[in-house]
Short mmCIF file of C-alpha atoms in Angstrom, two decimals:
data_model
loop_
_atom_site.label_atom_id
_atom_site.label_comp_id
_atom_site.label_asym_id
_atom_site.label_seq_id
_atom_site.Cartn_x
_atom_site.Cartn_y
_atom_site.Cartn_z
CA UNK A 93 0.00 0.00 0.00
CA UNK A 94 1.18 3.48 -0.64
CA UNK A 95 0.61 5.42 2.56
CA UNK A 96 -0.44 9.01 2.34
CA UNK A 97 2.29 9.95 4.77
CA UNK A 98 3.38 9.18 8.32
CA UNK A 99 0.56 8.58 10.80
CA UNK A 100 1.33 10.77 13.77
CA UNK A 101 -0.25 9.63 17.01
CA UNK A 102 -1.45 13.05 18.08
CA UNK A 103 -1.90 16.65 17.12
CA UNK A 104 1.41 18.57 16.97
CA UNK A 105 3.46 15.40 17.23
CA UNK A 106 4.86 16.03 13.76
CA UNK A 107 6.10 19.41 14.97
CA UNK A 108 7.64 17.86 18.07
CA UNK A 109 9.47 15.42 15.84
CA UNK A 110 10.58 18.15 13.43
CA UNK A 111 11.91 20.24 16.30
CA UNK A 112 13.85 17.29 17.66
CA UNK A 113 15.66 15.57 14.82
CA UNK A 114 16.58 12.02 15.76
CA UNK A 115 20.17 12.52 14.58
CA UNK A 116 20.68 15.25 17.18
CA UNK A 117 19.35 13.16 20.05
CA UNK A 118 21.53 10.29 18.91
CA UNK A 119 24.53 12.62 18.92
CA UNK A 120 23.76 13.48 22.54
CA UNK A 121 23.49 9.77 23.33
CA UNK A 122 26.89 9.18 21.76
CA UNK A 123 28.55 11.77 23.97
CA UNK A 124 26.83 10.63 27.16
CA UNK A 125 27.46 6.93 26.53
CA UNK A 126 31.13 7.48 25.59
CA UNK A 127 31.66 9.31 28.87
CA UNK A 128 29.83 6.73 30.90
CA UNK A 129 31.58 3.84 32.58
CA UNK A 130 28.75 1.45 31.84
CA UNK A 131 29.51 -1.56 29.69
CA UNK A 132 27.07 -3.97 28.08
CA UNK A 133 27.13 -7.62 29.19
CA UNK A 134 25.74 -10.62 27.34
CA UNK A 135 22.45 -11.98 28.73
CA UNK A 136 20.93 -14.81 26.79
CA UNK A 137 21.19 -13.82 23.15
CA UNK A 138 20.93 -10.12 24.03
CA UNK A 139 22.96 -7.63 26.05
CA UNK A 140 22.24 -5.87 29.32
CA UNK A 141 23.26 -2.28 30.06
CA UNK A 142 22.91 -0.50 33.36
CA UNK A 143 22.40 3.27 32.99
CA UNK A 144 22.45 6.44 35.06
CA UNK A 145 19.42 8.75 34.78
CA UNK A 146 20.70 10.99 31.97
CA UNK A 147 21.64 7.98 29.89
CA UNK A 148 18.32 6.28 30.71
CA UNK A 149 16.51 9.28 29.26
CA UNK A 150 18.59 9.30 26.13
CA UNK A 151 18.14 5.58 25.52
CA UNK A 152 14.41 6.05 25.81
CA UNK A 153 14.32 9.07 23.53
CA UNK A 154 16.34 7.36 20.83
CA UNK A 155 14.38 4.12 21.31
CA UNK A 156 17.38 1.83 21.57
CA UNK A 157 16.75 -1.36 23.47
CA UNK A 158 13.94 -2.35 25.73
CA UNK A 159 13.84 -0.91 29.23
CA UNK A 160 13.40 -3.41 32.02
CA UNK A 161 11.31 -1.58 34.57
CA UNK A 162 12.38 -2.14 38.14
CA UNK A 163 11.54 -0.73 41.52
CA UNK A 164 14.99 0.85 41.59
CA UNK A 165 14.35 4.38 40.42
CA UNK A 166 17.93 5.61 40.21
CA UNK A 167 19.29 3.14 37.68
CA UNK A 168 17.97 2.08 34.31
CA UNK A 169 18.32 -1.39 32.83
CA UNK A 170 18.17 -1.85 29.10
CA UNK A 171 18.10 -5.04 27.08
CA UNK A 172 19.76 -4.50 23.71
CA UNK A 173 19.51 -6.77 20.67
CA UNK A 174 22.76 -7.94 19.03
CA UNK A 175 22.24 -5.53 16.12
CA UNK A 176 21.61 -2.61 18.46
CA UNK A 177 24.64 -3.52 20.57
CA UNK A 178 26.93 -3.79 17.60
CA UNK A 179 25.56 -0.59 16.03
CA UNK A 180 26.23 1.38 19.22
CA UNK A 181 29.66 -0.18 19.54
CA UNK A 182 30.79 -0.10 15.91
CA UNK A 183 28.84 2.50 13.92
CA UNK A 184 28.22 5.03 16.71
CA UNK A 185 31.45 4.05 18.46
CA UNK A 186 30.20 4.82 21.94
CA UNK A 187 29.24 1.57 23.69
CA UNK A 188 31.69 -0.55 25.65
CA UNK A 189 31.05 -4.29 25.75
CA UNK A 190 32.35 -6.75 28.33
CA UNK A 191 32.46 -10.47 27.58
CA UNK A 192 33.12 -13.00 30.35
CA UNK A 193 33.79 -10.15 32.77
CA UNK A 194 37.23 -9.87 31.21
CA UNK A 195 38.69 -6.88 29.40
CA UNK A 196 36.58 -4.68 27.23
CA UNK A 197 36.22 -6.34 23.88
CA UNK A 198 37.40 -4.75 20.62
CA UNK A 199 35.26 -4.48 17.49
CA UNK A 200 36.70 -7.45 15.60
CA UNK A 201 36.40 -9.77 18.56
CA UNK A 202 32.85 -8.56 19.17
CA UNK A 203 32.08 -9.20 15.49
CA UNK A 204 33.36 -12.76 15.76
CA UNK A 205 31.46 -13.23 19.01
CA UNK A 206 28.20 -12.12 17.37
CA UNK A 207 28.78 -14.37 14.37
CA UNK A 208 29.60 -17.36 16.51
CA UNK A 209 26.20 -17.06 18.13
CA UNK A 210 24.25 -16.41 14.93
CA UNK A 211 25.64 -17.13 11.47
CA UNK A 212 23.06 -14.76 9.96
CA UNK A 213 24.19 -11.86 12.14
CA UNK A 214 26.19 -10.10 9.35
CA UNK A 215 23.11 -10.00 7.14
CA UNK A 216 20.77 -8.69 9.79
CA UNK A 217 23.32 -6.20 11.02
CA UNK A 218 23.85 -4.89 7.50
CA UNK A 219 20.11 -4.39 7.12
CA UNK A 220 19.76 -2.80 10.56
CA UNK A 221 22.67 -0.48 9.89
CA UNK A 222 21.20 0.52 6.52
CA UNK A 223 18.00 1.70 8.19
CA UNK A 224 19.36 3.20 11.43
CA UNK A 225 22.07 5.12 9.60
CA UNK A 226 19.29 6.91 7.72
CA UNK A 227 17.90 7.87 11.15
CA UNK A 228 14.86 5.63 11.05
CA UNK A 229 14.00 4.02 14.37
CA UNK A 230 14.26 0.24 13.97
CA UNK A 231 12.49 -2.17 16.31
CA UNK A 232 11.78 -5.88 16.29
CA UNK A 233 9.06 -6.94 13.87
CA UNK A 234 8.08 -10.17 15.60
CA UNK A 235 4.63 -8.84 16.56
CA UNK A 236 3.92 -8.33 12.88
CA UNK A 237 5.49 -11.52 11.61
CA UNK A 238 8.38 -9.73 9.97
CA UNK A 239 12.01 -8.96 10.83
CA UNK A 240 11.76 -5.28 11.75
CA UNK A 241 9.32 -2.41 11.85
CA UNK A 242 10.60 1.09 11.17
CA UNK A 243 9.40 4.41 12.49
CA UNK A 244 9.98 7.88 11.15
CA UNK A 245 10.64 9.08 14.68
CA UNK A 246 9.97 7.82 18.20
CA UNK A 247 7.27 5.09 18.41
CA UNK A 248 5.36 7.21 20.94
CA UNK A 249 4.92 9.95 18.38
CA UNK A 250 4.24 8.06 15.17
CA UNK A 251 3.00 4.70 13.92
CA UNK A 252 5.49 2.57 12.03
CA UNK A 253 5.20 2.85 8.28
CA UNK A 254 7.07 -0.16 7.05
CA UNK A 255 7.26 -3.80 8.02
CA UNK A 256 10.66 -5.04 6.90
CA UNK A 257 11.58 -8.46 5.55
CA UNK A 258 15.28 -9.15 5.03
CA UNK A 259 16.37 -11.41 2.20
CA UNK A 260 19.89 -11.98 1.00
CA UNK A 261 21.97 -13.27 -1.87
CA UNK A 262 25.60 -14.04 -2.54
CA UNK A 263 28.00 -11.95 -4.58
CA UNK A 264 27.26 -14.15 -7.60
CA UNK A 265 23.59 -13.15 -7.43
CA UNK A 266 22.67 -16.61 -6.29
CA UNK A 267 19.68 -16.33 -3.99
CA UNK A 268 20.43 -17.50 -0.49
CA UNK A 269 17.94 -16.20 1.94
CA UNK A 270 14.94 -18.16 0.85
CA UNK A 271 12.41 -15.63 2.09
CA UNK A 272 9.15 -15.35 0.14
CA UNK A 273 9.78 -18.67 -1.49
CA UNK A 274 6.16 -19.53 -2.25
CA UNK A 275 3.12 -17.42 -3.07
CA UNK A 276 1.47 -17.90 0.28
CA UNK A 277 4.54 -16.25 1.85
CA UNK A 278 3.80 -13.13 -0.17
CA UNK A 279 0.07 -13.20 0.56
CA UNK A 280 0.80 -13.74 4.25
CA UNK A 281 3.26 -10.84 4.55
CA UNK A 282 1.06 -8.39 2.68
CA UNK A 283 -2.13 -9.39 4.47
CA UNK A 284 -0.58 -9.24 7.94
CA UNK A 285 1.03 -5.90 7.33
CA UNK A 286 -1.75 -4.17 5.44
CA UNK A 287 -4.05 -5.21 8.28
CA UNK A 288 -2.07 -2.88 10.52
CA UNK A 289 -1.56 -0.20 7.90
CA UNK A 290 2.05 -0.91 7.15
CA UNK A 291 3.69 -1.23 3.78
CA UNK A 292 5.96 -4.22 3.28
CA UNK A 293 9.55 -3.34 2.60
CA UNK A 294 11.83 -6.00 1.22
CA UNK A 295 15.47 -5.35 1.97
CA UNK A 296 17.73 -7.42 -0.23
CA UNK A 297 21.22 -7.71 1.20
CA UNK A 298 23.55 -8.51 -1.67
CA UNK A 299 27.13 -9.61 -1.90
CA UNK A 300 27.30 -11.81 1.16
CA UNK A 301 30.19 -14.21 1.55
CA UNK A 302 30.86 -16.09 4.77
CA UNK A 303 34.61 -15.63 4.56
CA UNK A 304 34.59 -11.84 4.51
CA UNK A 305 36.10 -9.88 7.38
CA UNK A 306 34.12 -7.06 8.95
CA UNK A 307 35.44 -4.21 6.78
CA UNK A 308 35.20 -6.35 3.62
CA UNK A 309 31.69 -7.34 4.44
CA UNK A 310 30.47 -3.83 5.09
CA UNK A 311 32.14 -2.49 1.98
CA UNK A 312 30.97 -5.20 -0.38
CA UNK A 313 27.51 -5.90 0.96
CA UNK A 314 24.90 -3.59 -0.52
CA UNK A 315 21.22 -3.24 0.29
CA UNK A 316 18.40 -2.93 -2.26
CA UNK A 317 14.96 -1.68 -1.25
CA UNK A 318 11.71 -2.77 -2.85
CA UNK A 319 8.18 -2.44 -1.66
CA UNK A 320 5.79 -5.36 -1.96
CA UNK A 321 2.30 -4.22 -2.80
CA UNK A 322 -0.83 -6.07 -3.73
CA UNK A 323 -3.01 -4.48 -6.37
CA UNK A 324 -6.78 -4.94 -6.22
CA UNK A 325 -8.05 -4.13 -9.70
CA UNK A 326 -11.65 -4.08 -8.51
CA UNK A 327 -10.89 -1.22 -6.13
CA UNK A 328 -8.68 0.99 -8.15
CA UNK A 329 -9.40 1.98 -11.67
CA UNK A 330 -7.34 5.16 -11.50
CA UNK A 331 -3.75 5.13 -12.47
CA UNK A 332 -2.58 4.83 -8.92
CA UNK A 333 -0.70 2.29 -6.88
CA UNK A 334 -3.06 2.56 -3.95
CA UNK A 335 -3.76 -0.78 -2.40
CA UNK A 336 -7.10 -0.33 -0.72
CA UNK A 337 -7.15 -3.22 1.72
CA UNK A 338 -7.55 -1.04 4.78
CA UNK A 339 -8.10 2.60 5.61
CA UNK A 340 -5.06 3.66 7.59
CA UNK A 341 -6.89 5.77 10.14
CA UNK A 342 -9.11 2.97 11.39
CA UNK A 343 -6.30 1.23 13.17
CA UNK A 344 -5.16 2.94 16.32
CA UNK A 345 -5.07 1.01 19.54
CA UNK A 346 -1.90 2.04 21.34
CA UNK A 347 -1.73 5.80 21.20
CA UNK A 348 -4.41 6.66 23.77
CA UNK A 349 -2.28 5.15 26.50
CA UNK A 350 0.72 7.38 25.89
CA UNK A 351 0.89 10.71 27.63
CA UNK A 352 2.88 13.66 26.42
CA UNK A 353 4.12 16.15 28.94
CA UNK A 354 5.89 19.07 27.37
CA UNK A 355 7.24 20.57 30.57
CA UNK A 356 9.71 17.82 31.40
CA UNK A 357 11.33 16.92 28.09
CA UNK A 358 10.08 16.34 24.56
CA UNK A 359 7.98 13.48 25.67
CA UNK A 360 7.47 11.49 28.84
CA UNK A 361 8.33 7.84 28.77
CA UNK A 362 5.22 5.94 29.87
CA UNK A 363 5.30 3.03 32.25
CA UNK A 364 5.13 0.52 29.40
CA UNK A 365 7.91 1.62 27.07
CA UNK A 366 7.44 -1.10 24.50
CA UNK A 367 5.25 -0.02 21.64
CA UNK A 368 1.91 -1.80 21.97
CA UNK A 369 1.17 -4.24 19.19
CA UNK A 370 -1.32 -2.74 16.78
CA UNK A 371 -4.35 -4.86 16.18
CA UNK A 372 -5.84 -4.82 12.70
CA UNK A 373 -9.48 -4.82 11.71
CA UNK A 374 -10.82 -7.96 10.07
CA UNK A 375 -10.04 -7.57 6.43
CA UNK A 376 -13.07 -8.73 4.52
CA UNK A 377 -11.84 -7.43 1.18
CA UNK A 378 -9.26 -10.16 1.00
CA UNK A 379 -11.76 -12.61 -0.45
CA UNK A 380 -11.24 -14.76 -3.53
CA UNK A 381 -11.24 -12.27 -6.30
CA UNK A 382 -12.47 -14.29 -9.28
CA UNK A 383 -15.42 -12.80 -11.08
CA UNK A 384 -17.65 -14.22 -13.82
CA UNK B 60 -7.26 -16.65 -33.87
CA UNK B 61 -10.63 -16.00 -35.43
CA UNK B 62 -11.95 -13.37 -37.77
CA UNK B 63 -14.97 -11.44 -36.59
CA UNK B 64 -17.66 -11.71 -39.27
CA UNK B 65 -20.45 -9.83 -37.63
CA UNK B 66 -20.11 -7.44 -34.71
CA UNK B 67 -22.51 -5.40 -32.66
CA UNK B 68 -21.98 -2.94 -29.87
CA UNK B 69 -19.25 -0.78 -28.44
CA UNK B 70 -17.28 -3.58 -26.83
CA UNK B 71 -15.34 -3.93 -30.09
CA UNK B 72 -13.71 -0.54 -29.54
CA UNK B 73 -11.36 -2.26 -27.13
CA UNK B 74 -11.53 -5.92 -28.08
CA UNK B 75 -9.88 -7.68 -31.01
CA UNK B 76 -7.09 -6.49 -33.29
CA UNK B 77 -7.33 -4.86 -36.69
CA UNK B 78 -5.26 -6.27 -39.52
CA UNK B 79 -5.71 -4.57 -42.87
CA UNK B 80 -9.14 -3.32 -41.88
CA UNK B 81 -10.35 -6.75 -40.77
CA UNK B 82 -11.13 -7.55 -37.14
CA UNK B 83 -9.63 -10.61 -35.46
CA UNK B 84 -9.90 -12.08 -31.96
CA UNK B 85 -7.39 -14.00 -29.92
CA UNK B 86 -8.54 -17.15 -28.17
CA UNK B 87 -8.79 -15.53 -24.74
CA UNK B 88 -11.08 -12.83 -26.14
CA UNK B 89 -13.17 -15.52 -27.78
CA UNK B 90 -13.32 -17.49 -24.54
CA UNK B 91 -14.42 -14.49 -22.50
CA UNK B 92 -17.05 -13.31 -24.93
CA UNK B 93 -18.39 -16.79 -25.53
CA UNK B 94 -18.67 -17.38 -21.78
CA UNK B 95 -20.80 -14.29 -21.33
CA UNK B 96 -22.87 -15.17 -24.38
CA UNK B 97 -21.68 -12.24 -26.43
CA UNK B 98 -20.02 -14.24 -29.16
CA UNK B 99 -20.68 -17.37 -31.21
CA UNK B 100 -17.73 -19.18 -32.71
CA UNK B 101 -17.96 -21.24 -35.88
CA UNK B 102 -15.45 -23.83 -36.96
CA UNK B 103 -14.36 -24.46 -40.54
CA UNK B 104 -17.43 -26.61 -41.19
CA UNK B 105 -19.74 -23.74 -40.08
CA UNK B 106 -20.64 -25.63 -36.91
CA UNK B 107 -21.05 -23.73 -33.67
CA UNK B 108 -18.22 -24.50 -31.25
CA UNK B 109 -19.32 -25.26 -27.72
CA UNK B 110 -17.76 -23.77 -24.60
CA UNK B 111 -15.99 -26.98 -23.70
CA UNK B 112 -14.03 -26.87 -26.95
CA UNK B 113 -13.36 -23.16 -26.65
CA UNK B 114 -12.12 -23.51 -23.06
CA UNK B 115 -9.92 -26.41 -24.11
CA UNK B 116 -8.37 -24.26 -26.82
CA UNK B 117 -7.74 -21.49 -24.26
CA UNK B 118 -5.82 -23.93 -22.10
CA UNK B 119 -3.98 -25.49 -25.03
CA UNK B 120 -0.88 -23.30 -24.91
CA UNK B 121 -0.52 -23.48 -28.70
CA UNK B 122 -2.23 -20.18 -29.31
CA UNK B 123 -0.20 -17.94 -27.03
CA UNK B 124 -2.66 -18.49 -24.21
CA UNK B 125 -2.85 -20.73 -21.17
CA UNK B 126 -5.66 -21.39 -18.72
CA UNK B 127 -3.97 -19.10 -16.23
CA UNK B 128 -3.54 -16.27 -18.71
CA UNK B 129 -7.16 -16.72 -19.74
CA UNK B 130 -8.29 -16.41 -16.09
CA UNK B 131 -6.23 -13.25 -15.73
CA UNK B 132 -7.70 -11.90 -18.98
CA UNK B 133 -11.23 -12.65 -17.88
CA UNK B 134 -10.74 -11.12 -14.44
CA UNK B 135 -9.41 -7.83 -15.77
CA UNK B 136 -11.71 -7.63 -18.76
CA UNK B 137 -14.80 -8.13 -16.64
CA UNK B 138 -13.68 -5.20 -14.46
CA UNK B 139 -13.54 -2.94 -17.47
CA UNK B 140 -9.82 -2.83 -18.19
CA UNK B 141 -8.58 -2.82 -21.76
CA UNK B 142 -6.45 -5.93 -22.21
CA UNK B 143 -4.21 -6.60 -25.18
CA UNK B 144 -1.47 -9.13 -25.81
CA UNK B 145 1.87 -7.79 -24.70
CA UNK B 146 3.81 -6.13 -27.48
CA UNK B 147 1.19 -6.69 -30.15
CA UNK B 148 -0.17 -3.72 -32.07
CA UNK B 149 -3.90 -3.12 -31.83
CA UNK B 150 -4.06 -2.05 -35.46
CA UNK B 151 -1.87 -2.92 -38.42
CA UNK B 152 -1.98 -2.27 -42.13
CA UNK B 153 0.20 -4.45 -44.28
CA UNK B 154 -0.07 -4.47 -48.06
CA UNK B 155 1.27 -7.97 -48.33
CA UNK B 156 -1.60 -9.60 -46.45
CA UNK B 157 -3.56 -11.60 -48.99
CA UNK B 158 -6.97 -12.46 -47.53
CA UNK B 159 -7.29 -15.49 -49.77
CA UNK B 160 -4.02 -17.05 -48.77
CA UNK B 161 -3.61 -19.13 -45.63
CA UNK B 162 0.16 -19.33 -45.46
CA UNK B 163 1.83 -19.21 -42.10
CA UNK B 164 3.53 -15.93 -43.01
CA UNK B 165 0.14 -14.27 -43.22
CA UNK B 166 -0.90 -15.81 -39.91
CA UNK B 167 2.17 -14.29 -38.33
CA UNK B 168 1.30 -10.89 -39.72
CA UNK B 169 -2.22 -11.14 -38.38
CA UNK B 170 -1.63 -12.80 -35.04
CA UNK B 171 1.92 -11.78 -34.34
CA UNK B 172 4.51 -14.27 -33.22
CA UNK B 173 2.78 -16.85 -31.07
CA UNK B 174 5.25 -17.90 -28.46
CA UNK B 175 4.24 -20.84 -26.42
CA UNK B 176 3.80 -19.73 -22.84
CA UNK B 177 6.46 -21.53 -20.85
CA UNK B 178 5.18 -23.44 -17.87
CA UNK B 179 6.83 -22.32 -14.67
CA UNK B 180 8.67 -19.37 -16.18
CA UNK B 181 7.66 -15.75 -15.99
CA UNK B 182 5.90 -14.54 -19.14
CA UNK B 183 4.92 -11.00 -20.09
CA UNK B 184 1.38 -11.52 -21.26
CA UNK B 185 -0.78 -8.40 -21.39
CA UNK B 186 -0.61 -4.67 -21.96
CA UNK B 187 -3.28 -3.02 -19.83
CA UNK B 188 -5.00 0.30 -20.39
CA UNK B 189 -7.32 1.89 -17.85
CA UNK B 190 -11.05 1.67 -18.57
CA UNK B 191 -11.43 4.46 -21.10
CA UNK B 192 -14.26 5.09 -23.51
CA UNK B 193 -11.94 7.19 -25.67
CA UNK B 194 -9.57 4.31 -26.38
CA UNK B 195 -8.58 4.08 -30.06
CA UNK B 196 -6.92 1.07 -31.58
CA UNK B 197 -5.19 3.27 -34.11
CA UNK B 198 -3.68 5.37 -31.34
CA UNK B 199 -3.79 3.51 -28.03
CA UNK B 200 -0.85 5.28 -26.40
CA UNK B 201 1.44 3.51 -23.94
CA UNK B 202 -0.12 0.90 -21.70
CA UNK B 203 -0.72 1.86 -18.07
CA UNK B 204 1.09 -1.29 -17.05
CA UNK B 205 2.19 -4.69 -18.21
CA UNK B 206 1.11 -7.97 -16.65
CA UNK B 207 3.64 -10.70 -16.11
CA UNK B 208 2.27 -14.13 -15.41
CA UNK B 209 4.46 -15.98 -12.97
CA UNK B 210 4.62 -19.68 -12.31
CA UNK B 211 4.64 -21.56 -9.06
CA UNK B 212 7.29 -19.42 -7.36
CA UNK B 213 7.44 -15.66 -6.76
CA UNK B 214 10.06 -14.04 -8.98
CA UNK B 215 13.55 -13.47 -7.62
CA UNK B 216 15.13 -10.03 -7.45
CA UNK B 217 17.12 -10.76 -10.59
CA UNK B 218 14.06 -11.95 -12.50
CA UNK B 219 12.18 -8.81 -11.49
CA UNK B 220 15.04 -6.60 -12.69
CA UNK B 221 15.40 -8.44 -16.00
CA UNK B 222 11.68 -8.18 -16.67
CA UNK B 223 11.62 -4.50 -15.74
CA UNK B 224 14.30 -3.87 -18.34
CA UNK B 225 12.13 -5.51 -20.98
CA UNK B 226 9.19 -3.32 -20.00
CA UNK B 227 11.31 -0.18 -20.11
CA UNK B 228 9.47 2.49 -18.17
CA UNK B 229 6.03 0.86 -18.13
CA UNK B 230 5.08 -0.34 -14.61
CA UNK B 231 5.04 -4.08 -14.18
CA UNK B 232 2.55 -6.14 -12.19
CA UNK B 233 3.04 -9.81 -11.41
CA UNK B 234 0.04 -12.05 -11.64
CA UNK B 235 -0.44 -15.33 -9.85
CA UNK B 236 -3.42 -17.52 -10.63
CA UNK B 237 -4.41 -20.23 -8.22
CA UNK B 238 -7.49 -22.42 -8.03
CA UNK B 239 -9.89 -19.72 -6.91
CA UNK B 240 -7.90 -16.51 -6.96
CA UNK B 241 -6.21 -14.10 -9.33
CA UNK B 242 -3.73 -11.88 -7.46
CA UNK B 243 -1.51 -9.07 -8.61
CA UNK B 244 1.65 -7.92 -6.89
CA UNK B 245 4.18 -5.28 -7.72
CA UNK B 246 7.68 -4.76 -6.41
CA UNK B 247 8.51 -1.11 -7.03
CA UNK B 248 11.99 0.07 -6.17
CA UNK B 249 11.90 2.53 -3.31
CA UNK B 250 14.43 4.50 -1.39
CA UNK B 251 13.68 5.37 2.20
CA UNK B 252 14.72 8.97 2.73
CA UNK B 253 17.53 9.92 5.05
CA UNK B 254 15.72 11.55 7.94
CA UNK B 255 16.97 14.62 9.81
#
C-alpha cells in the first residue's frame, strides 16, 4: 500500500518530531554513553546495560533497546539486541562491551562473538545499519510476523510505516535467503502488514560471503529496497498504486495510553515503554477475487 | 485466432485487433465473450463451437494463451480494463496480407509471433490500459502497465530486474493464478529517505 504519509499519534506530534531531529538526540546519546563507565554484558542472546538517569533518558528518547522496569528508580536497565549492541559499539562508536567479565572487547572480537552465536548476524546487522544510519527508528518486527518495523521518529509519536523483511543473496547473485519462497509467503506478509496499515519493505542484502572480514563485508555488501504491494483491480481503476485493503486511520489502539508532557522533556516515557502491538481490523476485502 | 464476421456494440472498440481493416480475436477474447454469451464461434465446417471446446483451446498453450492467462484476462476484462497481448499492435496495415491465402507468413502478420507460454517461467502476457471510452486502436498510447504471469514461485530479485528492463518504463505487475484466486503484486523500487 502506498501510505499518504506518516501517521502521527497526536496533534502537533509532527512538529515535536521536526523540532527534535533524531540525529541530534543520537549525537547526545553518543557523547553521554562514551563518557559513561557502563559496559554492556551478554544476557541470553541479548545484552544488558545499566544506565544512570541521563543515559536512561537518552536511551528512551532514541528508542534503543527495551527498558526493564524495576523498583529501583535511580538506575535504568536496558536489554539491547545484538544488532543494536553492535551498532552502538561499531557505527556510533560509543558503547563498551564486556564479555566473560574480562577486558573490554574490541570491534573485531565482538564481530566474531556475534557471528559465533548467529551465522546470519552479518546479514541482519547490514540491514539494521542501513536503516538506522538513515535515522529511522528500527524495532523488532516479531509482533507483525516480519524482521523489523521502522518508524519515522519515536514510536510514541508516530506509527510505524514499514514492516521489513530481510532477504539476501551471494555476490554471484545466487539467492540464499529463501524468504518469500512460495506465493502464500507473499500473501501472508502483505495481508498481515496491510491489516495494521504498514507497507511491506523488502530489503535485499547482496554480496554476502561467509569468509569476509568485517570491513570487507560492510564495503561489499549492498542493500536494495523494494516495496511489496498487492493491487486490487476491482478497487482501483485510477492510475494509482493505492492498495485499498484497509483505511489507515481505522487502526489505532496504542496511542491513547501514551501521555505527552511538554514541561519535562520532549515526551514522557510511559510506564510501558514497548510499543503496543497494533491490532488490525478484520479484512473482509481479501476474499477470492475471481469474477464471472 | 478467429476473424470477426459480424459485430454489434461498443465492446469492439477495445476488443480484437485490426489487420488490414479486418477484425480478429485471440482465443482468450473468444473465450471471455463466448462465456458471457456475447459471441458465437464457428469452426471451418460452419458448426457452432461449444464452450468446452473453446475452453480447451484457451488452455492449449498453442495459441499464445494458457488457462492461467485466460483467467487473468477474464478477471481484468470483466472489471472494465482494456487488455491486449503484450507487445502486439492493436491495429496494423500491411499491403502484403492476402486475404485469400492461408500461409503461415500471413498468420504471423495477423496474429503476431505466437510464443508458447512456458510453464513455470515468468511470461509477459498483457498490456493493460485503464477503462477508457476514448480508447482508439489506431492510437492507443502507452499501456498503463504490463502484466507478467508468474509460475509456481514468486520471482527473484534478478528476475524482477530483467523483466523491468524488458518493459522499459512501463510499470510491471506480477500475476499469480491459483485455483480460486487471481492476485496481482508489484515490487517497485523505493528508497527510504535519510531523515533529519
